[in-house]
Tab-separated table of C-alpha atoms in Angstrom:
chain	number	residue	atom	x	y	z
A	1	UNK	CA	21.723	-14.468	17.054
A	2	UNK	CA	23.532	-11.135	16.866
A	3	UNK	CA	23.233	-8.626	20.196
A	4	UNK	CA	21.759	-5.496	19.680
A	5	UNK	CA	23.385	-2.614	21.520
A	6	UNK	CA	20.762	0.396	22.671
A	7	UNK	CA	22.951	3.086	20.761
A	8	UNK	CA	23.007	0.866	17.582
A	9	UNK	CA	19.066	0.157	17.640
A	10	UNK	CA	18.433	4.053	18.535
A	11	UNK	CA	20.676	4.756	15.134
A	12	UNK	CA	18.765	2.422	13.037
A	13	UNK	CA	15.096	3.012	14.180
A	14	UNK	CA	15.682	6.768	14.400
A	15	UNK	CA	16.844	6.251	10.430
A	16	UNK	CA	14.110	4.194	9.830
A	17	UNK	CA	11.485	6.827	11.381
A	18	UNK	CA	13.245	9.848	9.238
A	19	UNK	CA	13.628	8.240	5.714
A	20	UNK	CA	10.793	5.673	5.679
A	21	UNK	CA	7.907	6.737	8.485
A	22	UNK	CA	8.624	3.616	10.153
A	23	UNK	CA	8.385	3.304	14.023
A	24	UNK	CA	10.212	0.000	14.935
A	25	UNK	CA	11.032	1.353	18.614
A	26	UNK	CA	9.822	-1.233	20.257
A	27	UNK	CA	10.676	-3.964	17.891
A	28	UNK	CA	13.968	-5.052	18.932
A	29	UNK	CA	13.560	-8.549	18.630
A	30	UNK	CA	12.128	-8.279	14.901
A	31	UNK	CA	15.500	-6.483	13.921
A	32	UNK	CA	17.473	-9.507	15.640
A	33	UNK	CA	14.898	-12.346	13.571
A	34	UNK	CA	15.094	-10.125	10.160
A	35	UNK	CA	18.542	-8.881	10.017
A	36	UNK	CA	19.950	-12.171	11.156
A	37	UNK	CA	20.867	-13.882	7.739
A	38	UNK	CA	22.467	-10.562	6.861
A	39	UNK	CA	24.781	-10.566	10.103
A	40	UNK	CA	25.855	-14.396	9.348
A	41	UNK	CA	26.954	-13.182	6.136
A	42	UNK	CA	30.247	-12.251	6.724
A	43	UNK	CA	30.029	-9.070	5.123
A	44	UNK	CA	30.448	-6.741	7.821
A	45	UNK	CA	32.345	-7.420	11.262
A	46	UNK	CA	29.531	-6.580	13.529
A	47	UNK	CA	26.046	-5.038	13.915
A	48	UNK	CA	27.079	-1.474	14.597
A	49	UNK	CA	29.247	-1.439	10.990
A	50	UNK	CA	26.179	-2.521	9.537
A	51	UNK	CA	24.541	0.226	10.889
A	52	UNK	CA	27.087	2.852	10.560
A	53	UNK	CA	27.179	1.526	6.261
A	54	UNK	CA	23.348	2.230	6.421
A	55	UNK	CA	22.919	4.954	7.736
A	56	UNK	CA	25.648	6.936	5.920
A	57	UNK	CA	24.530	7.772	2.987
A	58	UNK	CA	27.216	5.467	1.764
A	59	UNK	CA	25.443	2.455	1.074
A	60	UNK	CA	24.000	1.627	-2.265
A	61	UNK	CA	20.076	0.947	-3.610
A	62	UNK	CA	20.456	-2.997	-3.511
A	63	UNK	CA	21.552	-2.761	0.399
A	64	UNK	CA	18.986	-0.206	1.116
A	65	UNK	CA	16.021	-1.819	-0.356
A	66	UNK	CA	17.264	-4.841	1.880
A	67	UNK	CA	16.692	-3.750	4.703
A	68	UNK	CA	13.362	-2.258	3.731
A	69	UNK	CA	12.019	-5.463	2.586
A	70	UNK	CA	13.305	-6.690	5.806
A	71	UNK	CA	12.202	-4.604	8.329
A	72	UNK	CA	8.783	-3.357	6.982
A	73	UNK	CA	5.264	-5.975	7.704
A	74	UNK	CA	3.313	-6.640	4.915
A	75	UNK	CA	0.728	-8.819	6.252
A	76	UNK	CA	-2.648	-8.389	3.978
A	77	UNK	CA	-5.035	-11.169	1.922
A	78	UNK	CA	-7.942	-10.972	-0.089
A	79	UNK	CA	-11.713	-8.953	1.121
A	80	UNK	CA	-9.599	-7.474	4.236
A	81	UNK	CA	-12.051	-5.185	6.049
A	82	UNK	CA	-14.522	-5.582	2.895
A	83	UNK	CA	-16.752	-2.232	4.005
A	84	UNK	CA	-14.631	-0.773	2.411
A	85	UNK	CA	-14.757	-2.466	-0.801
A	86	UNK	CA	-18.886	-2.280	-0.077
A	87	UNK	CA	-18.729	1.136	0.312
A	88	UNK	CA	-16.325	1.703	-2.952
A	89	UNK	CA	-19.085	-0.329	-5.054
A	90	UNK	CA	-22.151	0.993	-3.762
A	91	UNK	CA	-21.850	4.876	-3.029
A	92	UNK	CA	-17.983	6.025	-4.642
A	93	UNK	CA	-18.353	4.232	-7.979
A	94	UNK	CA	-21.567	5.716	-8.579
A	95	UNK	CA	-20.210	9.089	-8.091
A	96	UNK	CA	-17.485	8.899	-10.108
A	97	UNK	CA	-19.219	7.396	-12.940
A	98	UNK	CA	-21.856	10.594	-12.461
A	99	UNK	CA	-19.010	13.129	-12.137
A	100	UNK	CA	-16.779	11.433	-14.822
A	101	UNK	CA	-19.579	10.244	-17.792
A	102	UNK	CA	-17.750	12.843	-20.348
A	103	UNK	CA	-14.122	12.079	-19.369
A	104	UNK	CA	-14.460	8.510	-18.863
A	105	UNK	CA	-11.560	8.205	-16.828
A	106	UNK	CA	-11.063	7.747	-12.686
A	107	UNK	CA	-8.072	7.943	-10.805
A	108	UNK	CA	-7.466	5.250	-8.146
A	109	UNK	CA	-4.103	4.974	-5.701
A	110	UNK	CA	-3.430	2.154	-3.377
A	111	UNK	CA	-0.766	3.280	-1.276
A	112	UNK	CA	0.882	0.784	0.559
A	113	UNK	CA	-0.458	-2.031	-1.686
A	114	UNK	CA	1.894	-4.978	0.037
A	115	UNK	CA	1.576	-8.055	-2.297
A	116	UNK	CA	-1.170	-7.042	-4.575
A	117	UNK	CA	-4.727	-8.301	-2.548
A	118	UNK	CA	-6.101	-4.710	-2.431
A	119	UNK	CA	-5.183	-3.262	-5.807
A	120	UNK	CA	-6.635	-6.680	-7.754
A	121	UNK	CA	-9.900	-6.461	-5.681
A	122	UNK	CA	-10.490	-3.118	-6.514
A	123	UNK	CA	-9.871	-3.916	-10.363
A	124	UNK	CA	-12.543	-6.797	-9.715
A	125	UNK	CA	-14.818	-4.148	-8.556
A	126	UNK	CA	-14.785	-1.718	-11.220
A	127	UNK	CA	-14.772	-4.413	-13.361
A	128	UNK	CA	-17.813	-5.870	-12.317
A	129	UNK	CA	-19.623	-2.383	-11.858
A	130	UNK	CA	-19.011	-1.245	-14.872
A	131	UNK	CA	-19.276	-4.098	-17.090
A	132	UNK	CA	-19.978	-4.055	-21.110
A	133	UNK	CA	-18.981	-0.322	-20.395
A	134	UNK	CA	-15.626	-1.088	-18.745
A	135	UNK	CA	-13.766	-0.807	-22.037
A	136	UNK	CA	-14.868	2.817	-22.676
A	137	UNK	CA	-13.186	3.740	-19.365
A	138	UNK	CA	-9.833	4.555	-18.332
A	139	UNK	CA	-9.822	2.163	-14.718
A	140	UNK	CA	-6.104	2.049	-14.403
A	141	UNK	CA	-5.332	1.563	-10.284
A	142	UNK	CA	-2.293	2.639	-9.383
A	143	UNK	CA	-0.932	0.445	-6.990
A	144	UNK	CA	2.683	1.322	-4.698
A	145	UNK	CA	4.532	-0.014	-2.434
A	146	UNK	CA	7.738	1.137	-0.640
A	147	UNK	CA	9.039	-2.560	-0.750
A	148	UNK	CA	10.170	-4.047	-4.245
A	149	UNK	CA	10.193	-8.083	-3.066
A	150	UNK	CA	6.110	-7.821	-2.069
A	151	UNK	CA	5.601	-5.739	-5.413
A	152	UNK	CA	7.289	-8.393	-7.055
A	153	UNK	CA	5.165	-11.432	-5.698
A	154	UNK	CA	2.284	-8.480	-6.275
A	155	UNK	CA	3.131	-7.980	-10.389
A	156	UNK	CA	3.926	-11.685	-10.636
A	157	UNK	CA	-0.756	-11.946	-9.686
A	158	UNK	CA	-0.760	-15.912	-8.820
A	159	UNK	CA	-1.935	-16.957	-5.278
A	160	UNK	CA	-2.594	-20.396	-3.812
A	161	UNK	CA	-5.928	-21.809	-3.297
A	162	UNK	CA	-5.575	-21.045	0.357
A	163	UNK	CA	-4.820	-17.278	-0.785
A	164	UNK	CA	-7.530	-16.908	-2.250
A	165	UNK	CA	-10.129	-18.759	-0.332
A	166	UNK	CA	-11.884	-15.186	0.510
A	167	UNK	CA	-12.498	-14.151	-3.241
A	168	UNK	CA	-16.386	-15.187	-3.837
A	169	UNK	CA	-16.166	-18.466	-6.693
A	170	UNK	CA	-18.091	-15.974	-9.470
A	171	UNK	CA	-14.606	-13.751	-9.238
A	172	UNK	CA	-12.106	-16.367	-9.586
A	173	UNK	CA	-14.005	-18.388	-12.525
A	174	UNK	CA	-14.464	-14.722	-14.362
A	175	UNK	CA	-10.641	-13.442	-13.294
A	176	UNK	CA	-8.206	-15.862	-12.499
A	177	UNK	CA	-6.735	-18.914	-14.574
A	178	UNK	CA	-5.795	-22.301	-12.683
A	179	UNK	CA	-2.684	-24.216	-13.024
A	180	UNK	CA	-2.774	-26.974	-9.866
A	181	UNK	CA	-2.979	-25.450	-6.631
A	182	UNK	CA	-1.290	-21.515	-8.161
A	183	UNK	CA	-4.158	-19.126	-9.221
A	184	UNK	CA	-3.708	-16.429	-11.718
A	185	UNK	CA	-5.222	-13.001	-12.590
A	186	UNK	CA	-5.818	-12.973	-16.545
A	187	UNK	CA	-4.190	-10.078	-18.593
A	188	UNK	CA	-7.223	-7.819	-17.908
A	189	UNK	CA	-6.939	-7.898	-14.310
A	190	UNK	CA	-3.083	-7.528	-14.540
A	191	UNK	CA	-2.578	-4.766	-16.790
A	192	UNK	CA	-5.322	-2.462	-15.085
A	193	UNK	CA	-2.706	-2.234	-12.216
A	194	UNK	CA	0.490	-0.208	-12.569
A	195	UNK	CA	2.901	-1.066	-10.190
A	196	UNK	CA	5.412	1.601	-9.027
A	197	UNK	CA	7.762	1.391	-5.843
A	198	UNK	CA	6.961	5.150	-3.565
A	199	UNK	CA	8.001	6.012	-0.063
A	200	UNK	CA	5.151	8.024	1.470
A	201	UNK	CA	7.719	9.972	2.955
A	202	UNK	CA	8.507	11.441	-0.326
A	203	UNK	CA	6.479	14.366	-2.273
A	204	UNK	CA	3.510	12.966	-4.017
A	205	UNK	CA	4.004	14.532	-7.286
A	206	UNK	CA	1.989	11.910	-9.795
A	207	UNK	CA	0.689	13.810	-13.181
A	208	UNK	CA	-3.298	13.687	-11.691
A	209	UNK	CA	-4.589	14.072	-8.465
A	210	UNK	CA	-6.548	10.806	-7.022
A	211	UNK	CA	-10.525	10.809	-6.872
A	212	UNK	CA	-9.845	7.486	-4.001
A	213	UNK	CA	-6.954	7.069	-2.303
A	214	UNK	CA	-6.759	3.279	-0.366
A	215	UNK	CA	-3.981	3.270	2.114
A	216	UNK	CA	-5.111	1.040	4.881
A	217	UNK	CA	-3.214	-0.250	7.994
A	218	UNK	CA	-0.124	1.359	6.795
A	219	UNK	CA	-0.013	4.557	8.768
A	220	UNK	CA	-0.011	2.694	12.186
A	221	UNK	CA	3.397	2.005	11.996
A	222	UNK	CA	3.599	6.424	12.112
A	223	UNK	CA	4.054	8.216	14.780
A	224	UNK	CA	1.362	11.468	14.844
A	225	UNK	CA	3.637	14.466	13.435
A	226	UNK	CA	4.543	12.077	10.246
A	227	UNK	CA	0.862	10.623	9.837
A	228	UNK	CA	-0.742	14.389	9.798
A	229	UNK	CA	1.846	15.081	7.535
A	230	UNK	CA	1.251	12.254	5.087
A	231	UNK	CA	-2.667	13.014	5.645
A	232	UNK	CA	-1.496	16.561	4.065
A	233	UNK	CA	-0.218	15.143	1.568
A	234	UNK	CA	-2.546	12.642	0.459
A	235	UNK	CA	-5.202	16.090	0.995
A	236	UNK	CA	-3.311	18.148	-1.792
A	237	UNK	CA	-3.616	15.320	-3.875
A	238	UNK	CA	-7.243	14.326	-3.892
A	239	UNK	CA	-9.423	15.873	-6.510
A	240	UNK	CA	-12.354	18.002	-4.764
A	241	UNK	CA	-15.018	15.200	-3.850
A	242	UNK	CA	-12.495	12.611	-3.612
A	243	UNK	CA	-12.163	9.866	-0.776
A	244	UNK	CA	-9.473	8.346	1.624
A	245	UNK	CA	-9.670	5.409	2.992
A	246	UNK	CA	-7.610	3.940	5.900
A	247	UNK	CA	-7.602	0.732	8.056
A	248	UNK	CA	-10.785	0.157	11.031
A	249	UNK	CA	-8.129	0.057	13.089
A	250	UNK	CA	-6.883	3.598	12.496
A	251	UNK	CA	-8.176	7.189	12.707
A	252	UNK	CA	-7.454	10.341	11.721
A	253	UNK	CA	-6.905	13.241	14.145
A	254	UNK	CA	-10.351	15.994	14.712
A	255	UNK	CA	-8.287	18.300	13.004
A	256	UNK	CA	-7.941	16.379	9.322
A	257	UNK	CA	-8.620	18.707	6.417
A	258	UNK	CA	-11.169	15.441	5.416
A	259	UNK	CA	-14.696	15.335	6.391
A	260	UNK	CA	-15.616	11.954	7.504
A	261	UNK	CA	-18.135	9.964	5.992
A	262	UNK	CA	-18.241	6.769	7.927
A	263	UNK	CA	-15.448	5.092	10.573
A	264	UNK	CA	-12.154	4.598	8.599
A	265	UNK	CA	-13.511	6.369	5.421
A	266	UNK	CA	-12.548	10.370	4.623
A	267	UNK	CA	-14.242	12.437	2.065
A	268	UNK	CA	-12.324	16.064	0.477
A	269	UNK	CA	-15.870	18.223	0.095
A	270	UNK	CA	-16.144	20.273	-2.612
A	271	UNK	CA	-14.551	24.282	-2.471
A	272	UNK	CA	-17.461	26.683	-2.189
């Protein structure tokens, strides 16, 4: 295992913070454990060229995206925190299809979408709601992530058995194929998700505004001034009426430009 100098881990997580949103501060040990392989490589002569290459500016998209993958958590599966998904069925799907019955079209965003669970239960959902009708609706999700390898396993939409064990048994007979112990979405599921790799720290500046944006358990890694700032954000890009929705775990500050409705779950009111 590689040693970690203070001034080399203060360079790194401070870059990490400024480009990403990421607070790894106190997670010394992770950066030892995930950066390890990369050390043993032989490619640079210590830790603190390593961190001088990344943080220059001089180091290309394939090393960058490395150490994203790396050093970001993506822990998620199937029906996580599933009051939300009760609340998306039974009060926000029914507005939308109210607001929405000439246009025929909603826009959904799950931001932070890790390896997929989220964005293929919500297409499960609407699928389900809506039915016979689904086909004269536009129910595209679109799903981002600022890691490509869990968007990869996410696009690829085959699970084990033990990945899956949370879906209810009517889902996976109606969405998902079987081939031993791998499950599969079928091409309706899959193609009602458009993948797309986003840092949160950039400008959201997507053709529509959202009418429910999902991004759950991904701001705790913030510190305050960057999560009010991505709150703004995600504000100026909700359609009047629309809905955020973040982890149980997390809150937003009294001062949010959202209205809550219930713990976790945000609501943009209409302009007067």
């Amino acid at each position: 295992m590689f040693d970690v100098n203070e001034a080399d881990f203060k360079k790194l997580t401070s870059y990490m913070l400024k480009e990403y949103g990421i607070n790894l501060t106190n997670k010394k040990h992770l950066i030892q454990n995930r950066l390890n392989s990369i050390m043993n490589s032989g490619k640079f002569k210590n830790f603190t060229e390593y961190v001088d290459y990344i943080t220059s500016g001089r180091a290309d998209q394939k090393d960058l995206r490395i150490v994203v993958n790396r050093l970001t958590t993506n822990h998620t599966y199937f029906m996580r925190e599933n009051a939300h998904f009760e609340l998306f069925k039974d009060t926000i799907l029914p507005e939308l299809e109210a607001k929405y019955s000439a246009k025929k079209s909603l826009s959904v965003w799950s931001a932070g979408c890790s390896s997929g669970q989220e964005p293929y239960t919500l297409s499960m959902i609407m699928f389900d709601y809506f039915g016979a009708r689904r086909n004269q609706w536009d129910l595209r999700i679109l799903a981002t992530d600022i890691s490509n390898h869990v968007m990869s396993i996410a696009k690829a939409a085959t699970y084990t058995r033990d990945e899956i064990k949370d879906i209810p048994d009517v889902w996976m007979k109606k969405y998902m194929k079987q081939s031993g112990n791998s499950y599969t979405f079928i091409p309706e599921i899959r193609k009602n998700v458009i993948f797309r790799e986003f840092n949160l720290m950039d400008p959201i500046k997507f053709k529509i505004p959202f009418d429910v944006i999902f991004c759950r358990n991904v701001m705790i890694y913030f510190e305050p001034e960057t999560k009010a700032q991505l709150v703004q954000r995600f504000y100026n890009a909700t359609n009047n009426g629309g809905y955020l929705l973040i982890g149980q775990s997390e809150k937003l500050e009294k001062n949010t430009p959202y209205v809550t409705v219930q713990t976790s779950a945000y609501k943009k009111e209409n302009k007067k």
